[in-house]
Coordinates of C-alpha atoms in Angstrom, one line a residue:
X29 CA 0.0 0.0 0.0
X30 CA 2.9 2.3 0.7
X31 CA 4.6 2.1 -2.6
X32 CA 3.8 4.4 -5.6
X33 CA 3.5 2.9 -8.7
X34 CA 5.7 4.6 -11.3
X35 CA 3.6 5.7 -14.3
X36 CA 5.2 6.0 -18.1
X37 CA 3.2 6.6 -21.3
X38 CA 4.9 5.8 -25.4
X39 CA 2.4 8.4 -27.3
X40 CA 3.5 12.0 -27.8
X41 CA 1.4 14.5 -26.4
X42 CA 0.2 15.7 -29.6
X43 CA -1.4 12.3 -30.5
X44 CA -4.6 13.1 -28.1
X45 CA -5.2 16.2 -29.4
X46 CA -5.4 14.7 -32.8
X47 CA -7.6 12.2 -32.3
X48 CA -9.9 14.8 -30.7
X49 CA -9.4 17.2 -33.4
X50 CA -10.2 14.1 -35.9
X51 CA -13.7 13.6 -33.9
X52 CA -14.8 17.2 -33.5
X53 CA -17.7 16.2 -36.1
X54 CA -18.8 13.5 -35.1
X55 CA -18.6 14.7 -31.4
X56 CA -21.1 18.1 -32.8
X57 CA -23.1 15.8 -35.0
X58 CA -23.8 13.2 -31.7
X59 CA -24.9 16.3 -30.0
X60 CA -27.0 17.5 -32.6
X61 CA -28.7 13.9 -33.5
X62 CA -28.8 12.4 -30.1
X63 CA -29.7 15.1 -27.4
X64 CA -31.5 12.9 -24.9
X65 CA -34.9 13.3 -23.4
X66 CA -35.9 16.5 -23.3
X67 CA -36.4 16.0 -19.6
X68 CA -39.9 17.6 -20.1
X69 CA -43.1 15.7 -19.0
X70 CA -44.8 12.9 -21.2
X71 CA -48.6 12.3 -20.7
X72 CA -49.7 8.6 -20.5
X73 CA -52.3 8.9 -23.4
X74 CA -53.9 10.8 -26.0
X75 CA -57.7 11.7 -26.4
X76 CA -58.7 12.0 -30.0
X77 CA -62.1 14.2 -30.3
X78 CA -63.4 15.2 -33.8
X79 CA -63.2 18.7 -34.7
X80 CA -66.9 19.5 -34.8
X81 CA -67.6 17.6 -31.6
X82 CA -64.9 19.7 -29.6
X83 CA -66.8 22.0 -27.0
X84 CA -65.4 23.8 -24.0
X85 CA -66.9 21.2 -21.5
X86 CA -65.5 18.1 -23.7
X87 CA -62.7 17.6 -21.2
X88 CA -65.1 17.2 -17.6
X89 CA -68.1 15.5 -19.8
X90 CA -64.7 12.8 -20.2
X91 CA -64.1 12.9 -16.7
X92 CA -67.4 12.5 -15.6
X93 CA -68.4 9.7 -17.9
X94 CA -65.5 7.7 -17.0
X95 CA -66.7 8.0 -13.1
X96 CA -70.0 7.6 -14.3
X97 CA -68.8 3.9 -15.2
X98 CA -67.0 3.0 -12.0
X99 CA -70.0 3.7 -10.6
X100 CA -72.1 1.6 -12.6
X101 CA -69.6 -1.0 -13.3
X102 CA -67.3 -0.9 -10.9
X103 CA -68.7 1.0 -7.8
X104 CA -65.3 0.2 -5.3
X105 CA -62.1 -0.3 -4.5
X106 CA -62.4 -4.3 -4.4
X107 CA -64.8 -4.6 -7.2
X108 CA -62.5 -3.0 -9.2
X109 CA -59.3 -4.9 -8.2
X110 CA -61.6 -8.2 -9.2
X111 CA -62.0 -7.2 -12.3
X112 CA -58.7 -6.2 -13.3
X113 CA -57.1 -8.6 -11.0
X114 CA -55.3 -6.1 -8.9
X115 CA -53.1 -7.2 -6.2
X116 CA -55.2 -7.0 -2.8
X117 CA -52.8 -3.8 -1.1
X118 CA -52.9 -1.6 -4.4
X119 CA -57.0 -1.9 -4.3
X120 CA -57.0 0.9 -2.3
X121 CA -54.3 2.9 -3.6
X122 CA -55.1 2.7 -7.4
X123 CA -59.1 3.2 -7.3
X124 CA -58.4 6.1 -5.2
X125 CA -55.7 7.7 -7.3
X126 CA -58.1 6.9 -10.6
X127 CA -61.3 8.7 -9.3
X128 CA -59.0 11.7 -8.1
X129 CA -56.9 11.8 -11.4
X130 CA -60.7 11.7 -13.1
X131 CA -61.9 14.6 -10.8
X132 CA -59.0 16.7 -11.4
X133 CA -57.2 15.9 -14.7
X134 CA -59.5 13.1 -16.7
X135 CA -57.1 13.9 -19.6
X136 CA -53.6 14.7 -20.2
X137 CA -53.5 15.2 -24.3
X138 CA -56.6 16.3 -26.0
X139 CA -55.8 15.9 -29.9
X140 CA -58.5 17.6 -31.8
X141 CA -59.0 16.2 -34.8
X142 CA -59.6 17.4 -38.6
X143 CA -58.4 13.7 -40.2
X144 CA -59.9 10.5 -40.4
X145 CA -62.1 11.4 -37.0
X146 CA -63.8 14.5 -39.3
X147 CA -63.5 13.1 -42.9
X148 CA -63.7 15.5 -45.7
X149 CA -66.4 19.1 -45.3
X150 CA -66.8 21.9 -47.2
X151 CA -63.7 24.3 -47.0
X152 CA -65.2 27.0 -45.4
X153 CA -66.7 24.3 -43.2
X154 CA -63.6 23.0 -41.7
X155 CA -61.7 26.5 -41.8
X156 CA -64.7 27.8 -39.3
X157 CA -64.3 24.6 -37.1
X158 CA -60.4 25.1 -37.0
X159 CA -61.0 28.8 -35.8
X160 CA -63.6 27.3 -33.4
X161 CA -61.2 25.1 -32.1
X162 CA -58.4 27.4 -32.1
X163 CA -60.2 29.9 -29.7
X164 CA -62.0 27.3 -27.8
X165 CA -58.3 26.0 -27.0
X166 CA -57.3 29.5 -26.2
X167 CA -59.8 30.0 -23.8
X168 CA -59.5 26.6 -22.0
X169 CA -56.1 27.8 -21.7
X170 CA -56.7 31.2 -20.2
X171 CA -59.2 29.9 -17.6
X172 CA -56.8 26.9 -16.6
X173 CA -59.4 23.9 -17.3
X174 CA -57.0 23.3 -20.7
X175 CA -55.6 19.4 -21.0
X176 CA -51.5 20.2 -20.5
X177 CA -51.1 18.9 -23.8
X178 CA -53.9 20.3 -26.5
X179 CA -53.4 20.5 -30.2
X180 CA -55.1 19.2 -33.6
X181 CA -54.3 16.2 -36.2
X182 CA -54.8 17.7 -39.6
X183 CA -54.7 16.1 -43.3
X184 CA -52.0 14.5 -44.2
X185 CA -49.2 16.3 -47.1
X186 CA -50.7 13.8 -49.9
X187 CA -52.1 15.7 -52.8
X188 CA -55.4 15.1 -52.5
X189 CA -55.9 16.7 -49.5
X190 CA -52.5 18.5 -48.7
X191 CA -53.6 22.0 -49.4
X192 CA -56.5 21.6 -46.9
X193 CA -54.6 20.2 -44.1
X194 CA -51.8 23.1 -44.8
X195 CA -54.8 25.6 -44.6
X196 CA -56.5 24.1 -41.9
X197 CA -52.8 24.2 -39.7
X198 CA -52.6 28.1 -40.7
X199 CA -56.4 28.6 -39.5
X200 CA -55.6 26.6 -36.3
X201 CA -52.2 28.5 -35.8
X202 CA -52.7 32.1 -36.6
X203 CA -56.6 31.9 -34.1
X204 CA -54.3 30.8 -31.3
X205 CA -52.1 34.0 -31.8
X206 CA -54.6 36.1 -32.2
X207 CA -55.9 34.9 -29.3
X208 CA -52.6 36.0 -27.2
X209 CA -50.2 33.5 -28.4
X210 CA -49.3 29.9 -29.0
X211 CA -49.6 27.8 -25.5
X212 CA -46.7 25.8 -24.1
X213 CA -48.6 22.6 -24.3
X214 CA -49.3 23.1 -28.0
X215 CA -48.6 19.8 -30.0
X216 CA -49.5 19.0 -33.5
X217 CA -49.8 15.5 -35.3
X218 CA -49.4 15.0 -38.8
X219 CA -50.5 11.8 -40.3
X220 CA -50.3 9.3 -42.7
X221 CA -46.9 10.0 -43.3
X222 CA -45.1 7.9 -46.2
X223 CA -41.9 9.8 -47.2
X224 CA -39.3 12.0 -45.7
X225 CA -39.9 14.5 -48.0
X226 CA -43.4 15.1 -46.6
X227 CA -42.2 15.7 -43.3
X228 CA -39.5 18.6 -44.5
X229 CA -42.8 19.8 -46.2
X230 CA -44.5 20.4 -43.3
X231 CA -41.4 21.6 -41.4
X232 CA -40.8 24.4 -43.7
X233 CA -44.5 25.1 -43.2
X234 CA -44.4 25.8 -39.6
X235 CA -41.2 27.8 -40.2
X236 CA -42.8 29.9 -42.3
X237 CA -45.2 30.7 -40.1
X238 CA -42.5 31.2 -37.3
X239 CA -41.5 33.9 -39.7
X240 CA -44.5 35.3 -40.6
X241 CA -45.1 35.8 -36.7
X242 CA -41.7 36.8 -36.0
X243 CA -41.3 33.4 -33.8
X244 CA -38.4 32.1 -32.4
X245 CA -36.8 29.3 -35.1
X246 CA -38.1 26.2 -34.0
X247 CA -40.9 26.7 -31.6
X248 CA -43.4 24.8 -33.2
X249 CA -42.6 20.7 -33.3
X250 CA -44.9 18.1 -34.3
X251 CA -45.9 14.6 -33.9
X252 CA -45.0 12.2 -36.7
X253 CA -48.0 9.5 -36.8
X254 CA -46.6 6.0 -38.1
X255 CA -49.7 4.6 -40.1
X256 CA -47.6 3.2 -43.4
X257 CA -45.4 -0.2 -44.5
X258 CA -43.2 2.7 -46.0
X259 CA -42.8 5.1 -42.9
X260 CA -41.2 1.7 -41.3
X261 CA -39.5 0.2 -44.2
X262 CA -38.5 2.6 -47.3
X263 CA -38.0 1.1 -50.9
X264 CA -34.6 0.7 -50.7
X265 CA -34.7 -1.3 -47.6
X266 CA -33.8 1.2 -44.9
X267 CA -35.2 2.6 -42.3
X268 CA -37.9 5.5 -43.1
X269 CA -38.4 6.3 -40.1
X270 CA -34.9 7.2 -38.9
X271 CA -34.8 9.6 -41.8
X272 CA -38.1 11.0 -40.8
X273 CA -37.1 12.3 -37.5
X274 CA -33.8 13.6 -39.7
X275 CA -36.4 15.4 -41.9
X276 CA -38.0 17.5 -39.3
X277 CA -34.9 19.4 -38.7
X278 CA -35.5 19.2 -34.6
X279 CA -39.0 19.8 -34.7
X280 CA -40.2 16.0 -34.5
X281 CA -41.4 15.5 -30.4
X282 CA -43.3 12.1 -30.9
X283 CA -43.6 8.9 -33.4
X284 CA -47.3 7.9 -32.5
X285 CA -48.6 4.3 -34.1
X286 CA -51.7 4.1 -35.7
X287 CA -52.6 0.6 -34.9
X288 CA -55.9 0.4 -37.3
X289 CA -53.9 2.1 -41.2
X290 CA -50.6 0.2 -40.5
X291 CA -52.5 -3.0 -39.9
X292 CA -54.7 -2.8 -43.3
X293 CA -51.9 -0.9 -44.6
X294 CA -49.6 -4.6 -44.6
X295 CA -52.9 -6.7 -44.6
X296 CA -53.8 -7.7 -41.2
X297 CA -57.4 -9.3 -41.3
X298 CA -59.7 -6.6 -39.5
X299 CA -60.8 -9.3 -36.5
X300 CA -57.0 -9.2 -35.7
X301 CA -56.0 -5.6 -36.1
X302 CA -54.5 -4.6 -32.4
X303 CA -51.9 -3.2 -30.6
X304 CA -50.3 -6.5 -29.9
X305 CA -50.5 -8.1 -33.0
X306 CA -46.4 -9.0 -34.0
X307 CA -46.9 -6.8 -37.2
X308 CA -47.7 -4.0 -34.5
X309 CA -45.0 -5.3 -32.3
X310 CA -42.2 -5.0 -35.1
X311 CA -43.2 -1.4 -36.1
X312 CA -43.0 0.0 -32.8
X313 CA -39.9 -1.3 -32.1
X314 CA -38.1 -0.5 -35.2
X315 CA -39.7 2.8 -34.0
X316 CA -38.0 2.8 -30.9
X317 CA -35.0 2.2 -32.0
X318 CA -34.9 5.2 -34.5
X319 CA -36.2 7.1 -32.0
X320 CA -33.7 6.4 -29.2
X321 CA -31.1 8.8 -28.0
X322 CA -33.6 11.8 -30.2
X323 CA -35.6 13.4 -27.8
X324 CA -38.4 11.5 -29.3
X325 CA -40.8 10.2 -27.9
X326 CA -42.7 6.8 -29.2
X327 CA -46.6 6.4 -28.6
X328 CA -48.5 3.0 -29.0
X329 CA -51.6 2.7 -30.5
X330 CA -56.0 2.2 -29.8
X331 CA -58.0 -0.3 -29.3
X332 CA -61.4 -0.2 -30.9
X333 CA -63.1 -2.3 -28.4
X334 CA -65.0 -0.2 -26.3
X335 CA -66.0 -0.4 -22.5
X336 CA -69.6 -0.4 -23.1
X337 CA -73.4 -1.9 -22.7
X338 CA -74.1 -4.4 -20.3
X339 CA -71.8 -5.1 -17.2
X340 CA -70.0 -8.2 -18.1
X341 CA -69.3 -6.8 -21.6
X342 CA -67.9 -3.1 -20.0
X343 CA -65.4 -5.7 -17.7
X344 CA -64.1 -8.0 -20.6
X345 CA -63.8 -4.4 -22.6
X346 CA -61.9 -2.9 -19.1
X347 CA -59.4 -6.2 -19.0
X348 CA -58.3 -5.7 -22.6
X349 CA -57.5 -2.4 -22.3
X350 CA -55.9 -2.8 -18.9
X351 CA -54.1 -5.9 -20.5
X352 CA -52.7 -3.9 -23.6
X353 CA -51.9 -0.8 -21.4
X354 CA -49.5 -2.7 -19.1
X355 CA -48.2 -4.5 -21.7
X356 CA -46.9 -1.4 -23.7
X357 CA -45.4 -0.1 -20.4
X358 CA -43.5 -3.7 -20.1
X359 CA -41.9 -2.2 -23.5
X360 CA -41.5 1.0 -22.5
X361 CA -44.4 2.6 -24.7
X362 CA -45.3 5.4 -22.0
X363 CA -48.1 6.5 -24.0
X364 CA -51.2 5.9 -25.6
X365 CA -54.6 6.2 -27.7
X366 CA -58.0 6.4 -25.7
X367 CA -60.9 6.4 -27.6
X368 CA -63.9 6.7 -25.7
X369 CA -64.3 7.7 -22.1
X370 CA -64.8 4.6 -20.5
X371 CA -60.8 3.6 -21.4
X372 CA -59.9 6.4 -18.9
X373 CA -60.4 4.4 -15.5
X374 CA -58.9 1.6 -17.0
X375 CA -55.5 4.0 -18.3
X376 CA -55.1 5.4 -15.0
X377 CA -55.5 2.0 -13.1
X378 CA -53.0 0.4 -15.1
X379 CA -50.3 3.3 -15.4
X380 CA -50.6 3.7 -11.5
X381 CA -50.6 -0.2 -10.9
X382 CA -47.8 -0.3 -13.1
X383 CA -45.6 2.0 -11.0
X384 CA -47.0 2.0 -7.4
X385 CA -45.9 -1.7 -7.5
X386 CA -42.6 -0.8 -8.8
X387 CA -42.2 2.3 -6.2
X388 CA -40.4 0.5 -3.2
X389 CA -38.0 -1.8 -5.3
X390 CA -37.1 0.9 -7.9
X391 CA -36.4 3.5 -4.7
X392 CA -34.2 1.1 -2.8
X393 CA -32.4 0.3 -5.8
X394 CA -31.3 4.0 -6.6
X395 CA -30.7 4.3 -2.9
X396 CA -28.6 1.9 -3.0
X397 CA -27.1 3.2 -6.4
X398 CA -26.5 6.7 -4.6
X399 CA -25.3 5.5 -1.4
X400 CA -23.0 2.9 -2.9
X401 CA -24.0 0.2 -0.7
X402 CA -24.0 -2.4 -3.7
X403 CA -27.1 -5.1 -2.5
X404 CA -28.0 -8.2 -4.8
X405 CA -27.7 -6.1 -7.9
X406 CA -24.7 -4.2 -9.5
X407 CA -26.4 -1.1 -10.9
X408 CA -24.6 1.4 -13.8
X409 CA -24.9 4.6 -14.3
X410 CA -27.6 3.7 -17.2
X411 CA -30.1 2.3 -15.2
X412 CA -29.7 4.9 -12.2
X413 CA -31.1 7.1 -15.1
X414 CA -33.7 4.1 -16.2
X415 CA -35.1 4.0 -12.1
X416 CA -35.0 7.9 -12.1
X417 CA -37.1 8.5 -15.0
X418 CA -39.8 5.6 -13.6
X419 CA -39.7 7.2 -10.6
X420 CA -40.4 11.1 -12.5
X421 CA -43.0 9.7 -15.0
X422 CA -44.7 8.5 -11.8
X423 CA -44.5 11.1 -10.3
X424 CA -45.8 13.1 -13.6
X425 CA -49.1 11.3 -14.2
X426 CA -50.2 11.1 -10.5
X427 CA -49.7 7.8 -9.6
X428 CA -46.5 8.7 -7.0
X429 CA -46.2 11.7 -4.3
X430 CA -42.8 13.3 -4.5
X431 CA -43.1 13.6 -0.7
X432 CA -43.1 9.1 -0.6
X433 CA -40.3 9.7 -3.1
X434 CA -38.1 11.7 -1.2
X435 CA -38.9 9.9 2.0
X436 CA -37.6 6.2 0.0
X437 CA -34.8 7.5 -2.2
X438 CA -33.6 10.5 0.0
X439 CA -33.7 12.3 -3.2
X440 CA -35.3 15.6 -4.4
X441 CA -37.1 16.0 -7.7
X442 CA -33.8 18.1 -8.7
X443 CA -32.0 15.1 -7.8
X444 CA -33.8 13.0 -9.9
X445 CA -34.1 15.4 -12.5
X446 CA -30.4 15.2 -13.1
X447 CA -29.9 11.5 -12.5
X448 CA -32.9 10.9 -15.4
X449 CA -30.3 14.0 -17.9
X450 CA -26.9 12.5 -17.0
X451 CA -25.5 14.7 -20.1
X452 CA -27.6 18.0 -19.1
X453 CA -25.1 18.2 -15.8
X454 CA -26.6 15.2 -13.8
X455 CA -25.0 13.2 -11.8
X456 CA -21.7 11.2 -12.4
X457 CA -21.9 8.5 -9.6
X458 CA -20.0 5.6 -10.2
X459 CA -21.2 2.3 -10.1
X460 CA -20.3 0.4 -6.9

């Protein structure tokens, strides 16, 4: 212990310095390609509401149809563990959390939508419905009973209906300015994508209206929907999607799957088109992977089965959706479609199932991480930022109280913060 190793290099000085000279590129275009999360929260799902059918009470008539249901269907804690098949000591805990998360935030994204949801109106139609919704949004907004996440899903950028959806954005857009400005939850989804080329389309749209508005260059992103073979698999056998996110020159925030187009799209029989289907399964995680590293973020699809009639029938509707939910989770799809209000006590139960069971074990873990005290498993780095960010997006949606957080980790939602961003400052605790 008391003798000092003697230390000798062979390479010049210089020869560092060159290498990191040689990499300067790559090292700016790794920054530029693969920021990370944007450490920003992600909701659990997204509500799709035609744009006609949109009204200013759309959000609590959600909310109170979904709690109209447990009451029907499922009028308590144990009733609804039964059905789902809940663990006996998260009854409690989850059907509490889901009637106060459908009391006080029934939805997280509202989507209102001007594509397949609306179908095709007279112009001045859908340019009156798009200012509609534009000030409706505005309002919502203003008087704080807005979803966090609001927006609309307009035409696709194929010719036949390209200029409407382009007209239809610029409606949407320039209401909300006139209205005092674009809110910080806006998000926008454009569809049916196919090629690259339409996705640089509808980027140099929004920055021409950044300029038009004298905006800050890249304030407006978008949503890229995966509904195509060829948004997965281009023509010459690489990955189209990849090249999509490329395309939208920073602006692309989500790759959302649209389970029913991409299952007709590569001939799925209709009586099998679902989430889980393996045609689904290789789509999202070919979307995943292009999406890893980017900032963004990937959203599973719908079902089309819906929670209602007759008891029995609501219940075997509630344990698919629950099924499906948890399953995406189990692959790290955070988000989703709901289609109809009675999916929202069934969203909620299995997002806050999915992490309240997880709380105690991911907590010690990272304790453990932090404190270096080792235990049964060897934790990196990596998965001190995997725990962190399952303990934030629980924390996010409602399912977890920073306060239980703190009190298991010994860790402040700052702390977490920067264990989830390791390359935004975080953090640089070795492994043990």
């Amino acid at each position: 212990m008391g003798q000092r190793e003697k230390v000798a290099t062979s390479l010049a000085g210089t020869v560092g310095a060159e290498i990191s000279a040689s990499l300067t590129a790559v090292d700016a275009e790794l920054a530029r390609r693969y920021p990370g999360d944007p450490g920003t929260r992600q909701p659990v799902h997204t509500v799709y509401v035609p744009g006609d059918a949109f009204e200013p009470a759309t959000l609590r008539s959600w909310g109170d149809q979904a709690l109209a249901a447990l009451d029907e269907h499922a009028p308590d804690a144990a009733a609804f563990a039964a059905v789902l098949g809940l663990p006996e000591e998260l009854a409690g805990p989850v059907h509490d959390r889901v009637r106060a998360k459908l009391e006080r935030e029934p939805v997280e994204d509202l989507r209102i939508d001007f594509e397949d949801g609306y179908g095709l109106r007279p112009d001045a139609e859908e340019d009156e419905a798009a200012a509609r919704a534009a000030r409706l949004v505005s309002e919502a907004y203003a008087n704080g009973a807005a979803a966090p996440y609001a927006g609309i899903r307009m035409k696709c950028m194929e010719a036949g209906v390209r200029d409407r959806g382009i007209r239809t954005t610029d409606v949407f857009l320039t209401g909300l300015m006139a209205a005092g400005g674009l809110p910080d939850g806006l998000v926008l989804t454009l569809p049916k994508v196919t090629y690259p080329e339409q996705v640089t389309a509808f980027a140099r749209l929004l920055e021409a209206f950044e300029r038009a508005h004298g905006l800050d260059a890249g304030r407006i992103g978008f949503e890229i929907q995966i509904e195509t073979s060829q948004s997965i698999l281009a023509a010459d056998g690489t990955a189209a999607v990849a090249r999509m996110i490329d395309a939208a020159r920073g602006r692309a925030t989500g790759l959302h799957y649209g389970t029913f187009d991409y299952s007709a799209c590569v001939g799925v029989s209709a009586a099998y088109q679902a989430p889980d289907h393996p045609a689904a399964d290789h789509a999202k995680a070919v979307m995943q992977v292009a999406a890893a590293g980017t900032g963004v973020r990937v959203c599973d699809g719908s079902t089309n089965v819906l929670p209602v009639g007759p008891t029995a029938q609501v219940h075997e509707a509630w344990r698919l959706h629950y099924g499906l939910t948890r399953r995406a989770l189990a692959r790290a799809y955070y988000q989703g479609w709901d289609m109809h209000p009675g999916h929202l006590p069934t969203r909620y139960a299995a997002v806050y199932t999915f992490y309240r069971e997880g709380l105690e074990p991911a907590a010690a873990r990272l304790a453990a991480y932090v404190a270096k005290a080792g235990g049964h498993v060897m934790d990196e780095p990596a998965t001190a930022k995997a725990l962190s960010g399952y303990l934030l997006r629980g924390i996010d949606c409602g399912a977890l109280d920073t306060a239980e957080v703190a009190r298991l980790t010994g860790l402040t939602r700052a702390d977490l913060d920067a264990f989830a961003s390791p390359r935004r400052g975080g953090p640089t605790v070795a492994a043990p």
